[in-house]
CSV table of C-alpha atoms and ligand atoms in Angstrom, one decimal:
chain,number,residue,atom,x,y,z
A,3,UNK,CA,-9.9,-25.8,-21.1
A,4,UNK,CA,-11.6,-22.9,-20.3
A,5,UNK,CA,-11.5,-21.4,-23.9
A,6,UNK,CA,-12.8,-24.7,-25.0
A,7,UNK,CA,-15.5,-24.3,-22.8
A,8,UNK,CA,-16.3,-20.5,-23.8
A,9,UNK,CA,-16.4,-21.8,-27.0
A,10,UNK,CA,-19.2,-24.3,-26.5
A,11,UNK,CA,-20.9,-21.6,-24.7
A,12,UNK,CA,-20.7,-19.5,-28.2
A,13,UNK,CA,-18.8,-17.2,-26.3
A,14,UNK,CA,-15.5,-15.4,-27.3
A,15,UNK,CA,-12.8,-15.3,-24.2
A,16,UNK,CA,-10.0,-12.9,-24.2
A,17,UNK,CA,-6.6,-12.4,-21.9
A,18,UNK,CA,-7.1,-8.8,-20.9
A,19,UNK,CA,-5.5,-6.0,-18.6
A,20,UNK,CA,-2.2,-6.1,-17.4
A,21,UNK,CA,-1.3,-9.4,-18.3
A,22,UNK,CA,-1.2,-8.4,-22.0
A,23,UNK,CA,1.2,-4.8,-21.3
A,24,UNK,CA,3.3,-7.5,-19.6
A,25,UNK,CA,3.6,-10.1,-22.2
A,26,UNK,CA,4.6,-7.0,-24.5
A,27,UNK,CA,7.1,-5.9,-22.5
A,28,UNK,CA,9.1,-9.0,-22.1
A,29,UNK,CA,11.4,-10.3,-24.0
A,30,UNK,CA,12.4,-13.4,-25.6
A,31,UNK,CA,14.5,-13.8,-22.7
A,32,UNK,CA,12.8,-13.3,-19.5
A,33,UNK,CA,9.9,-15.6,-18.1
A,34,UNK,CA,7.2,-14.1,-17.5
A,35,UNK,CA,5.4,-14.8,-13.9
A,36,UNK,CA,2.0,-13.9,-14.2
A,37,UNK,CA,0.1,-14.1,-11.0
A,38,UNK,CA,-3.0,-12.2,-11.9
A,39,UNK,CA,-4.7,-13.4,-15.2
A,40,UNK,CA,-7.6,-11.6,-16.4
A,41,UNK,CA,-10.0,-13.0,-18.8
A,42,UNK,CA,-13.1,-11.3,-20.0
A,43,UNK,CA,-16.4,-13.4,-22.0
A,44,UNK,CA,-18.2,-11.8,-24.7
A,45,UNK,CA,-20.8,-12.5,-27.1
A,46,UNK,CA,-19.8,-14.6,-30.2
A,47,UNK,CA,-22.3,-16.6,-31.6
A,48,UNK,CA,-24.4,-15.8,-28.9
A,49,UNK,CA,-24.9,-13.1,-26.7
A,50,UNK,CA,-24.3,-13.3,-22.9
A,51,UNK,CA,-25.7,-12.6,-19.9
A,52,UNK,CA,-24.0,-10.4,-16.7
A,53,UNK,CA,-23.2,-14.9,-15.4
A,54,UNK,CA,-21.5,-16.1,-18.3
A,55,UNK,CA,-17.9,-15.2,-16.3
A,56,UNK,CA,-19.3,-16.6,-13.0
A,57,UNK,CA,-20.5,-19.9,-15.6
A,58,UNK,CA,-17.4,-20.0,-17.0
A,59,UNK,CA,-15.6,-19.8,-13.7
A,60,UNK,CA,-17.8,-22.2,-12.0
A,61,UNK,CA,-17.0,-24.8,-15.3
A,62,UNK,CA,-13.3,-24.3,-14.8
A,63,UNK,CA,-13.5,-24.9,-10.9
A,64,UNK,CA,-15.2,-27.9,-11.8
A,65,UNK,CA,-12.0,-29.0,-13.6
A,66,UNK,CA,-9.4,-27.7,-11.1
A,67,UNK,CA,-11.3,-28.5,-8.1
A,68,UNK,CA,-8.0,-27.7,-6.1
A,69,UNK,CA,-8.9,-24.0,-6.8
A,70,UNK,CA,-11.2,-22.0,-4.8
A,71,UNK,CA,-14.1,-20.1,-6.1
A,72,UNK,CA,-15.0,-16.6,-5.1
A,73,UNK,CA,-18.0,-14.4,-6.4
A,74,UNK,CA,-18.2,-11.0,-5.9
A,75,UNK,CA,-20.0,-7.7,-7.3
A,76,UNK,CA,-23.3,-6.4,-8.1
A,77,UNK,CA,-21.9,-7.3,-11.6
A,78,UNK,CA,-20.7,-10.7,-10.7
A,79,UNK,CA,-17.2,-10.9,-11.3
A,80,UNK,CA,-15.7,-14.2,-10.4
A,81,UNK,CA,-11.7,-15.3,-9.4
A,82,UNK,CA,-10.4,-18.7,-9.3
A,83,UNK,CA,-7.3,-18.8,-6.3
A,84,UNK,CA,-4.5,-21.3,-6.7
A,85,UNK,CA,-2.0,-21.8,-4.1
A,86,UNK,CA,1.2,-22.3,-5.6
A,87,UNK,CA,4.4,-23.7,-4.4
A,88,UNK,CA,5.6,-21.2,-1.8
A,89,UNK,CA,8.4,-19.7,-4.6
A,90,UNK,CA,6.3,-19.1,-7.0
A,91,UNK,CA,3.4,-17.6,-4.7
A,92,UNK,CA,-0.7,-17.8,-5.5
A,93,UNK,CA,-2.1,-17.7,-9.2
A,94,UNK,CA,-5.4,-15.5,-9.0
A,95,UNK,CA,-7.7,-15.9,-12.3
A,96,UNK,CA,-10.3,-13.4,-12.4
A,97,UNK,CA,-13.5,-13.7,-15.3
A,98,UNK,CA,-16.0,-11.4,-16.1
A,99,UNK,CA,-18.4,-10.2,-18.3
A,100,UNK,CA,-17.9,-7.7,-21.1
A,101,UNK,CA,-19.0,-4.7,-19.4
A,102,UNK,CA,-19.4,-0.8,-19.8
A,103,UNK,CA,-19.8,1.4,-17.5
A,104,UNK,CA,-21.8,4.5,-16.8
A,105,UNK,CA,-20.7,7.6,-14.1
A,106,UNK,CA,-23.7,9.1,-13.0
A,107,UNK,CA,-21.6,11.8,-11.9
A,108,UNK,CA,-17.9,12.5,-11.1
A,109,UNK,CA,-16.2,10.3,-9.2
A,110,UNK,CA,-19.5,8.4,-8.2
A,111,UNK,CA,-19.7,4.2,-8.4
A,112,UNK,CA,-20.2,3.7,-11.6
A,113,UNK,CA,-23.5,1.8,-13.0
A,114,UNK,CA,-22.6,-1.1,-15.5
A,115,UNK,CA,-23.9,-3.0,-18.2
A,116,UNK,CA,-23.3,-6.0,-20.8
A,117,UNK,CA,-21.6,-4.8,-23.5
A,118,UNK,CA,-18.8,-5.9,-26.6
A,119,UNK,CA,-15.6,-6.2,-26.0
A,120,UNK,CA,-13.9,-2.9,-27.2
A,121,UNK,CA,-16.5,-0.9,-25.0
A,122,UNK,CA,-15.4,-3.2,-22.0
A,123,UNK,CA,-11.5,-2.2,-23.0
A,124,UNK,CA,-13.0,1.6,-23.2
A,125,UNK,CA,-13.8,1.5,-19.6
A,126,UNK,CA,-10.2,1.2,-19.1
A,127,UNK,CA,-7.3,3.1,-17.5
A,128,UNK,CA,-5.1,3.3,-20.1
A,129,UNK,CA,-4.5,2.5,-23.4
A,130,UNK,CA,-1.6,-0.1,-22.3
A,131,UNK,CA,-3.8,-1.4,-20.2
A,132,UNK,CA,-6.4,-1.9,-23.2
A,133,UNK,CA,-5.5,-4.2,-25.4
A,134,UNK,CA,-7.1,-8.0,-25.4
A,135,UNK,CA,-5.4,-11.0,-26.8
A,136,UNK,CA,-8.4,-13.4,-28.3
A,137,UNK,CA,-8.1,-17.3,-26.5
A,138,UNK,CA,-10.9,-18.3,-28.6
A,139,UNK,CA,-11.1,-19.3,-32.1
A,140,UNK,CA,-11.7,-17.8,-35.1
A,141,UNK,CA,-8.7,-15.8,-34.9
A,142,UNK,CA,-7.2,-17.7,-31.7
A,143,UNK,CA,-4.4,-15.4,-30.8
A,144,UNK,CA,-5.3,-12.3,-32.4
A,145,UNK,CA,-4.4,-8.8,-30.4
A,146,UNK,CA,-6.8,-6.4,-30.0
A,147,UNK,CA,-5.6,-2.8,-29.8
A,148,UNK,CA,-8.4,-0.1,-30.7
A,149,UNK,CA,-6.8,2.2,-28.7
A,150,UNK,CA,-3.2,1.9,-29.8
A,151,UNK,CA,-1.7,0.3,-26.7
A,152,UNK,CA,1.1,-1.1,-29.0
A,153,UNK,CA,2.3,1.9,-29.6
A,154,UNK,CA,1.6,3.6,-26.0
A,155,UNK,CA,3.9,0.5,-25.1
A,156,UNK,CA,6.7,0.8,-27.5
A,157,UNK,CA,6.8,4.6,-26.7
A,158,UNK,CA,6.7,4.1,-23.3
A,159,UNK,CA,3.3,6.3,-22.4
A,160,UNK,CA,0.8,5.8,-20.0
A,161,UNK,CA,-2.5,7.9,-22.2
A,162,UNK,CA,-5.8,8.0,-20.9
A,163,UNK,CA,-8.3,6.9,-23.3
A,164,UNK,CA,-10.7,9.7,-22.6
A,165,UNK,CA,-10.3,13.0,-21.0
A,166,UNK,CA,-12.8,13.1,-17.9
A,167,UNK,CA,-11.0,9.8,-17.3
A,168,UNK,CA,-9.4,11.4,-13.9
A,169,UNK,CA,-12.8,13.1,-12.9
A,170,UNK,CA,-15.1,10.0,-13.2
A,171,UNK,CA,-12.3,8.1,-11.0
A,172,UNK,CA,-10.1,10.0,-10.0
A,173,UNK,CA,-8.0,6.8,-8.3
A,174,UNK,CA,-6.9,6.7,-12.1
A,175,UNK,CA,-4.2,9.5,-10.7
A,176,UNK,CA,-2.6,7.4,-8.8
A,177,UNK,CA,-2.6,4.7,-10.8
A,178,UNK,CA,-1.2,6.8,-13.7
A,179,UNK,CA,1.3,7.8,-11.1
A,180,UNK,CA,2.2,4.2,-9.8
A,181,UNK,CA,2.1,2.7,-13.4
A,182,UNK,CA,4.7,5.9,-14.8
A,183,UNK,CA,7.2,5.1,-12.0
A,184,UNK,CA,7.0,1.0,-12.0
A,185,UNK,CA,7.5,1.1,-16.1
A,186,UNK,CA,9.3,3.8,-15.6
A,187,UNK,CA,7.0,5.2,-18.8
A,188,UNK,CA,6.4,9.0,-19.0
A,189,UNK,CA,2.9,10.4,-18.3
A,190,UNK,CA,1.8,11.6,-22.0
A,191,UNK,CA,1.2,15.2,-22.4
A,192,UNK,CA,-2.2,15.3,-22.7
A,193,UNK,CA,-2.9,13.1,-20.4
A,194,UNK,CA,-1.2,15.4,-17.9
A,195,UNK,CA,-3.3,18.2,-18.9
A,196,UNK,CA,-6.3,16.3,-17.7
A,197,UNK,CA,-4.8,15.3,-14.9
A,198,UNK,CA,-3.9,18.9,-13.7
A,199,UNK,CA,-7.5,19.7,-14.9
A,200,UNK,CA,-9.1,17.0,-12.4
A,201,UNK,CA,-7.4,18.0,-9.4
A,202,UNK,CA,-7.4,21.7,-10.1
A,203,UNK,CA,-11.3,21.0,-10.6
A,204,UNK,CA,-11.3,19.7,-7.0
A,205,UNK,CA,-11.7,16.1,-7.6
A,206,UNK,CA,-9.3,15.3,-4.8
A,207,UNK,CA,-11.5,17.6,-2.5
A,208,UNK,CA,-15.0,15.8,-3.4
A,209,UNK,CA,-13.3,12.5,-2.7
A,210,UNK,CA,-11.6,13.4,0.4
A,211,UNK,CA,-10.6,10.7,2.8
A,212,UNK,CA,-11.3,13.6,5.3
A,213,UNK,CA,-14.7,13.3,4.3
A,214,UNK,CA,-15.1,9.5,3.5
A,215,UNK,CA,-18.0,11.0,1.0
A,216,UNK,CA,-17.9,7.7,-0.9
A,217,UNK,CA,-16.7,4.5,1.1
A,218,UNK,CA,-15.8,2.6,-2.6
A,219,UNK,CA,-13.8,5.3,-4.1
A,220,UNK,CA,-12.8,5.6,-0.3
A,221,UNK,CA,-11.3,1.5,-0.2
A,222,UNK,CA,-10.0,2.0,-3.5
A,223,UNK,CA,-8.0,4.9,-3.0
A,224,UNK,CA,-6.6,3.4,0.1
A,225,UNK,CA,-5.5,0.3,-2.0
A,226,UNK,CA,-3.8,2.3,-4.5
A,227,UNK,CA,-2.1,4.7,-1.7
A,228,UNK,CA,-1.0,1.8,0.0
A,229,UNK,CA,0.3,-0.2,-3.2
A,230,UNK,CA,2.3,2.5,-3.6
A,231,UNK,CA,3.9,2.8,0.2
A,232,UNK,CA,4.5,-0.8,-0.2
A,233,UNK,CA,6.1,-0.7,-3.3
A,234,UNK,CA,9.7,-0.9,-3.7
A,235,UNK,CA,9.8,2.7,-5.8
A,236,UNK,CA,7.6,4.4,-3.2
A,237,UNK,CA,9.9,6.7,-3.1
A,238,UNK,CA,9.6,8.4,-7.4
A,239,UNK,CA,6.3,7.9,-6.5
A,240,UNK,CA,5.5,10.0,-3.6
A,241,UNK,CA,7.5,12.3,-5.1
A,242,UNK,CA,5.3,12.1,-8.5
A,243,UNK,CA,2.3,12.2,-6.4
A,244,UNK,CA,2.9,15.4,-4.6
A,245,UNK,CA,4.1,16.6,-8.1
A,246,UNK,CA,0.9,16.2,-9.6
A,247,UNK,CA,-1.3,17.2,-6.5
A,248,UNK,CA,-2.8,13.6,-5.8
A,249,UNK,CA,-1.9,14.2,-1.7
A,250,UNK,CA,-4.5,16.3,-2.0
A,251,UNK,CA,-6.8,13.7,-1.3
A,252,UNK,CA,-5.4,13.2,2.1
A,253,UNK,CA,-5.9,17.0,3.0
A,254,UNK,CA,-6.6,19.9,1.2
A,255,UNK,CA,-3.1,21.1,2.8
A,256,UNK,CA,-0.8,17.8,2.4
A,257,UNK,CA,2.3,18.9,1.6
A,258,UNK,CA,5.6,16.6,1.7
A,259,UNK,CA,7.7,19.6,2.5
A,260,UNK,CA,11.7,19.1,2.6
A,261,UNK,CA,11.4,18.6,6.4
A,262,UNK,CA,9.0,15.8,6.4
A,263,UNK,CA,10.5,14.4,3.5
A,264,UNK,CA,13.7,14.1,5.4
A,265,UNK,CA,11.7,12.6,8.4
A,266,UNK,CA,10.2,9.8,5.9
A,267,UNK,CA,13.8,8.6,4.9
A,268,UNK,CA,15.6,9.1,8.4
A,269,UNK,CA,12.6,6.7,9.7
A,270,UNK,CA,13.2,4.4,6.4
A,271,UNK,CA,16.9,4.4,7.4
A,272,UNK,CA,16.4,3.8,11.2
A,273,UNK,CA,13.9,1.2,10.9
A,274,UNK,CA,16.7,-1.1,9.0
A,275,UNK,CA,18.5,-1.4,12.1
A,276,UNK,CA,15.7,-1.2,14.4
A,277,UNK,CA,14.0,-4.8,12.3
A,278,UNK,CA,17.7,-6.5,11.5
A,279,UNK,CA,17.8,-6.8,15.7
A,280,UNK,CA,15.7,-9.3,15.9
A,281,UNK,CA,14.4,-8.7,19.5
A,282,UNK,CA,12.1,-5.9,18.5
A,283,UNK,CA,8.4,-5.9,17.8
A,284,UNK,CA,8.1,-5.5,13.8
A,285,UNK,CA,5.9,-2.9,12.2
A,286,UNK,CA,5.2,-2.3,8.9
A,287,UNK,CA,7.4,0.2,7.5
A,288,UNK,CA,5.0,1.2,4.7
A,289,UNK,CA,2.4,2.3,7.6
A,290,UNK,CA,5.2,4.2,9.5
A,291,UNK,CA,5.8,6.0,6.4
A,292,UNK,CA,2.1,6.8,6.4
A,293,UNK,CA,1.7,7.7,9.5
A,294,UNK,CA,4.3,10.3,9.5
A,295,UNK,CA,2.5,11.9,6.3
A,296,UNK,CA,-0.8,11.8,8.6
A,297,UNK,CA,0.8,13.0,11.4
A,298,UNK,CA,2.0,16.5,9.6
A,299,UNK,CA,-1.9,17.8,9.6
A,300,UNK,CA,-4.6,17.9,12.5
A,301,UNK,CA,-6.9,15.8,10.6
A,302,UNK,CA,-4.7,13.3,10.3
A,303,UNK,CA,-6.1,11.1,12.9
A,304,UNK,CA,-9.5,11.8,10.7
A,305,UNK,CA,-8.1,10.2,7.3
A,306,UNK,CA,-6.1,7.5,9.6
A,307,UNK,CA,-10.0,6.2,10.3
A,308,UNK,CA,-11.1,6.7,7.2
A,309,UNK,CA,-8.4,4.4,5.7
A,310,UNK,CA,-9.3,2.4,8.4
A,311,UNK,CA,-5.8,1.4,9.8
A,312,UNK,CA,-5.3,-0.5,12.2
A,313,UNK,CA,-6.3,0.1,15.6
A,314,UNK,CA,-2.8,0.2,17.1
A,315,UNK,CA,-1.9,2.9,13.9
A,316,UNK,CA,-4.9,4.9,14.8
A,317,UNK,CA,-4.2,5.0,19.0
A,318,UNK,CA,-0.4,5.8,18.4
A,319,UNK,CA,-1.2,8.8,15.8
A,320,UNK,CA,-4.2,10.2,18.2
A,321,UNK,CA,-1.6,10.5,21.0
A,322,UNK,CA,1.4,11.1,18.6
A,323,UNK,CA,1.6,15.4,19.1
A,324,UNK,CA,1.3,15.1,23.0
A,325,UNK,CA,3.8,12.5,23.7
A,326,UNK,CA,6.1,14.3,21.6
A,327,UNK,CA,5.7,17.2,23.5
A,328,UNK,CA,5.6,15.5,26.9
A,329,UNK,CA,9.2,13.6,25.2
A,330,UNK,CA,10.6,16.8,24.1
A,331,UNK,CA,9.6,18.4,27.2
A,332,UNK,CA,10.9,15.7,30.1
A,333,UNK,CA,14.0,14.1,28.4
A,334,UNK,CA,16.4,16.9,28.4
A,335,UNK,CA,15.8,17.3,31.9
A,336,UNK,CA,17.4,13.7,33.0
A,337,UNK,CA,20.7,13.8,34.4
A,338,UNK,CA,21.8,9.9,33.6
A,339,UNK,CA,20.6,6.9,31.7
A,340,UNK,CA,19.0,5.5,34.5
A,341,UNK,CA,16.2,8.3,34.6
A,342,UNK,CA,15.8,8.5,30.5
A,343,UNK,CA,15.4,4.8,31.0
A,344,UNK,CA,12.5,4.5,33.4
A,345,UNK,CA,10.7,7.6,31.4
A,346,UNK,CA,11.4,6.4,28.0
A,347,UNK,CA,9.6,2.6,28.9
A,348,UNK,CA,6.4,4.5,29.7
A,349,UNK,CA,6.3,4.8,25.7
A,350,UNK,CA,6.1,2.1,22.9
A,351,UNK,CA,9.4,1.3,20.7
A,352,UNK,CA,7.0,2.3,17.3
A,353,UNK,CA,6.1,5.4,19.0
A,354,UNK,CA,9.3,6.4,19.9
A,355,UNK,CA,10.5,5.9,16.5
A,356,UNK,CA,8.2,8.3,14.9
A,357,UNK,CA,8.7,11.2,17.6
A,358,UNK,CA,12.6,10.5,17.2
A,359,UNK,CA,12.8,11.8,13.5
A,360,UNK,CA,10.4,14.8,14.3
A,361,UNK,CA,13.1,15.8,16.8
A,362,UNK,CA,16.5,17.1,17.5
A,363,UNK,CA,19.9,15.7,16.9
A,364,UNK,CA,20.2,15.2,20.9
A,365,UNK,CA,16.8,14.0,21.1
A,366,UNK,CA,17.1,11.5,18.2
A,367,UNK,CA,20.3,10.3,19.7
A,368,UNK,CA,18.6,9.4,23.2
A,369,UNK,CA,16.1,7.6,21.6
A,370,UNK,CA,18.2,5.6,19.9
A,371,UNK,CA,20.8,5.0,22.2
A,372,UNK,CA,17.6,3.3,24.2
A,373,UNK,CA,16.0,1.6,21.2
A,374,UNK,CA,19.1,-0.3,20.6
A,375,UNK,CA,21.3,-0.8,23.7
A,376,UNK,CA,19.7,0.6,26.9
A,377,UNK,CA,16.4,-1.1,27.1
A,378,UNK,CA,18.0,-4.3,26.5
A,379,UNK,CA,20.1,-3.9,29.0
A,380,UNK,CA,19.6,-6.9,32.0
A,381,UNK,CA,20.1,-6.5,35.7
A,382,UNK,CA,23.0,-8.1,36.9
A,383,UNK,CA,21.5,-9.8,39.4
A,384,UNK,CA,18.3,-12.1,39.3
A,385,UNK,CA,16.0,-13.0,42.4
A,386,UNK,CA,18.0,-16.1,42.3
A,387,UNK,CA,20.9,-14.0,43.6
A,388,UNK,CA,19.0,-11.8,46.4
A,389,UNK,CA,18.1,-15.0,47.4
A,390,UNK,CA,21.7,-16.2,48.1
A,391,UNK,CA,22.0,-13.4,49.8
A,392,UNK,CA,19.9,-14.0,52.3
A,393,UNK,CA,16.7,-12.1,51.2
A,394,UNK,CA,13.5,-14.0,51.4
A,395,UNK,CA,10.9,-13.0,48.2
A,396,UNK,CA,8.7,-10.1,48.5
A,397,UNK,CA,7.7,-6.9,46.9
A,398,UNK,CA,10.6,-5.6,47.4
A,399,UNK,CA,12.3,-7.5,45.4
A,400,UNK,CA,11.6,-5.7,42.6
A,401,UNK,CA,12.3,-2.6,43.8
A,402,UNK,CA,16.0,-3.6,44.5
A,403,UNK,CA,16.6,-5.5,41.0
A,404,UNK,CA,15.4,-2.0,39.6
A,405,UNK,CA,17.8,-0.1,41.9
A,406,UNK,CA,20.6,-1.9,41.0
A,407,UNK,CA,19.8,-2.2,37.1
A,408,UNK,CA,19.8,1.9,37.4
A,409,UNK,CA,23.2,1.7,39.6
A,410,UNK,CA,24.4,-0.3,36.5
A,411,UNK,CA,22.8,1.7,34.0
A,412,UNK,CA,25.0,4.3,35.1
A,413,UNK,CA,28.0,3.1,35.8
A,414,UNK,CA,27.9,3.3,39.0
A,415,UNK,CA,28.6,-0.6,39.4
A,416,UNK,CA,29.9,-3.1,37.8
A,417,UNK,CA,28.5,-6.6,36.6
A,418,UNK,CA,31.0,-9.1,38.7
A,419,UNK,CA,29.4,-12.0,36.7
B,512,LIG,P1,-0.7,-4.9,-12.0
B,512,LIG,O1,0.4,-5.6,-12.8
B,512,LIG,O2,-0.3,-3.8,-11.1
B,512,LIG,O3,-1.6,-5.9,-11.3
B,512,LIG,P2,-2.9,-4.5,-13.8
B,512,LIG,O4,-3.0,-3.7,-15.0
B,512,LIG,O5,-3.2,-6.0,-13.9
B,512,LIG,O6,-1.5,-4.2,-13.2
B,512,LIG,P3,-5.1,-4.3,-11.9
B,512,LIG,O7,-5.3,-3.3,-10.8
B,512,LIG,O8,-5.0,-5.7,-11.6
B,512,LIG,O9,-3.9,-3.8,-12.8
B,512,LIG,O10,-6.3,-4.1,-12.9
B,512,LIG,C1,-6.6,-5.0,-14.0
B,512,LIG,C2,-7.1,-4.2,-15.2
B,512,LIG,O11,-8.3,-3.6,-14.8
B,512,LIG,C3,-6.2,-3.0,-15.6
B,512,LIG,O12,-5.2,-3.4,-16.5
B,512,LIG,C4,-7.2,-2.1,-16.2
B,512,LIG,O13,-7.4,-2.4,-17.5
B,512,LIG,C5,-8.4,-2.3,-15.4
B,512,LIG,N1,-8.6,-1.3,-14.3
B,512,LIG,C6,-8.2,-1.4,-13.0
B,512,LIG,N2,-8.5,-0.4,-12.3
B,512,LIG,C7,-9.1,0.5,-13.1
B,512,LIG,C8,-9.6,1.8,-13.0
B,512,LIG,N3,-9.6,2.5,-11.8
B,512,LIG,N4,-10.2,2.4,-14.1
B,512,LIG,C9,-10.2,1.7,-15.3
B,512,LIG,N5,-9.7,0.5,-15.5
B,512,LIG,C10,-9.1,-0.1,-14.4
């Protein structure tokens, strides 16, 4: 419907982006699930304005008025949401107009203007992400690949299609990166070269998050970054990351050295146990694993604002180095449970998790030990009881349900129950 539509408009619509790589890497067998669809309008028989997608997208709401309508962009770029069954998730249709884009200078927000369809495919990433399949007739069906795509595909390559590519956005890096380890396509040659030119020409350090220079590239380097935590291979790709110096833009300095990468994967390890119990808080393990990157420089707290994590994030990695000390400090000085106890509940479970791994085997084991079993452990008696006992309620109530959870904690007596 909506190519019908483009066509009536004189306007040629074409399936664009990742969508296409996809359909090219599947084969006969598999399904595919496409849950992003782009589509880009371009002028046919007639040309069109910067609207035509948001026209186009306004038409097909129009037909599907279950979907919802969002505008957004100084060039107005439009995405139709559908909410799916709950299997197969959301179905997000974006539109938009031809386009080409200018970079004033590196790594700036690009200006844009109308344009043809292989100059809106030039703007691209990379050549597998460049290729257009024609939904409109004549030639309904044809595959655009000025670029050689096919081939970048077959080969398994992720190829820039110009070399500043990484210095006007230099989020391209990580993308290159993220794209290399998903496919599990090598990063061509030359497009290596450029890559290693860009951050050696201090692309990372203009675009700091340490600086927040340039809130965009800022938001889109976060989403990348944190596409990447999320991800199931976060792990190749860290590792690719460091490789190629994209950390870089976190600090100058970031470094995954052995020691923190062994902290990342102790924390990934621990935190499988720590969410299958099912009374602990949750936390997002792909934030944890941030947080212990930004918690290996000063500024981390800096870039941790910057990103604009969450509040909680932000308070636990501002106090982060002086609990730790205060932790490493005070705990080997308690003689029983019952003291590590009462000064391990002045901290939160998250918090304790990330000084854990940045500590010593006895340390680590304390921590656990009242992660998992000691802080769960209940009095064994209840007001209820004191008051069988004769005790009226009162402050001190409290004060002898502590005592004797200590006494218990310690073996020092025994639940009769
Ligand atoms: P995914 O399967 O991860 O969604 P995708 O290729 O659809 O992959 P998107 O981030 O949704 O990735 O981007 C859609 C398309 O927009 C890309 O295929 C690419 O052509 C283009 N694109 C996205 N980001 C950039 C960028 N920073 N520079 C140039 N082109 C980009």
């Amino acid at each position: 419907q909506t190519a019908t539509y483009a066509q009536q408009q004189g306007w040629h619509l074409y399936l664009v982006g990742g969508g296409v790589r996809d359909l090219l890497l599947t084969d006969n067998h598999t399904t595919l699930n496409l849950q992003d669809i782009d589509l880009v309008v371009d002028g046919f028989h007639r040309a069109t304005t910067p609207e035509a997608g948001v026209k186009l997208a306004e038409a097909l709401q129009a037909i599907y008025p279950q979907s919802r309508l969002s505008i957004h962009g100084q060039f107005q770029t439009a995405a139709l949401l559908w909410h799916k069954d709950p299997q197969l998730g959301s179905l997000w249709l974006d539109i938009a107009t031809a386009r080409t884009e200018f970079y004033p200078y590196p790594a700036a927000n690009p200006e844009v203007e109308s344009s043809s369809i292989r100059q809106d495919l030039y703007r691209r990433d990379f050549t597998i992400n460049a290729l257009a399949v024609r939904l409109t007739q004549p030639h309904q069906g044809e595959l655009l690949d000025f670029f050689g795509g096919v081939e970048d595909v077959r080969s398994h390559f992720i190829r820039v299609l110009h070399p500043n590519s990484f210095i006007e956005d230099p989020t391209r890096i990580y993308r290159a990166v993220r794209f290399a380890v998903r496919l599990n396509f090598d990063i061509e040659t030359q497009t290596r070269e450029y890559i290693d030119y860009a951050v050696n020409s201090g692309v990372f350090e203009r675009v700091s998050l340490e600086k927040n220079s340039i809130p965009a590239l800022t938001t889109r380097l976060k989403a990348e970054l944190t596409y990447i935590l999320q991800a199931q291979y976060w792990q190749p790709a860290l590792k690719l990351l460091q490789e190629v110096g994209a950390l870089r833009c976190l600090h100058r300095n970031c470094q995954i050295t052995p020691n923190l990468w062994w902290q990342i994967r102790c924390l990934d390890r621990w935190l499988k146990y720590y969410h299958a119990d099912s009374y602990n808080p949750s936390v997002s393990s792909w934030l944890l694993r941030l947080e212990i990157i930004l918690s290996s420089f000063p500024e981390g707290v800096i870039v941790a604002n910057n990103l604009e994590l969450p509040k909680e994030s932000i308070q636990r990695l501002s106090h982060l180095s002086e609990n730790n000390e205060k932790i490493k400090h005070y705990l080997p000085t308690c003689q029983n449970i019952s003291e590590k106890v009462e000064f391990l509940a002045n901290y939160q479970s998250i918090t304790l998790l990330l000084i854990a791994v940045k500590n010593s085997k006895p340390i680590r084991r304390t921590i656990w030990n009242y992660l998992m079993h000691w802080s769960k452990v209940k009095s064994p008696l209840d007001g209820k009881d004191l008051q069988k006992l004769g005790y009226k309620p009162s402050k001190l109530y409290k004060e002898i349900l502590n005592k004797v959870l200590a006494l218990y904690l310690d073996g020092k007596i025994k639940n009769q129950r």
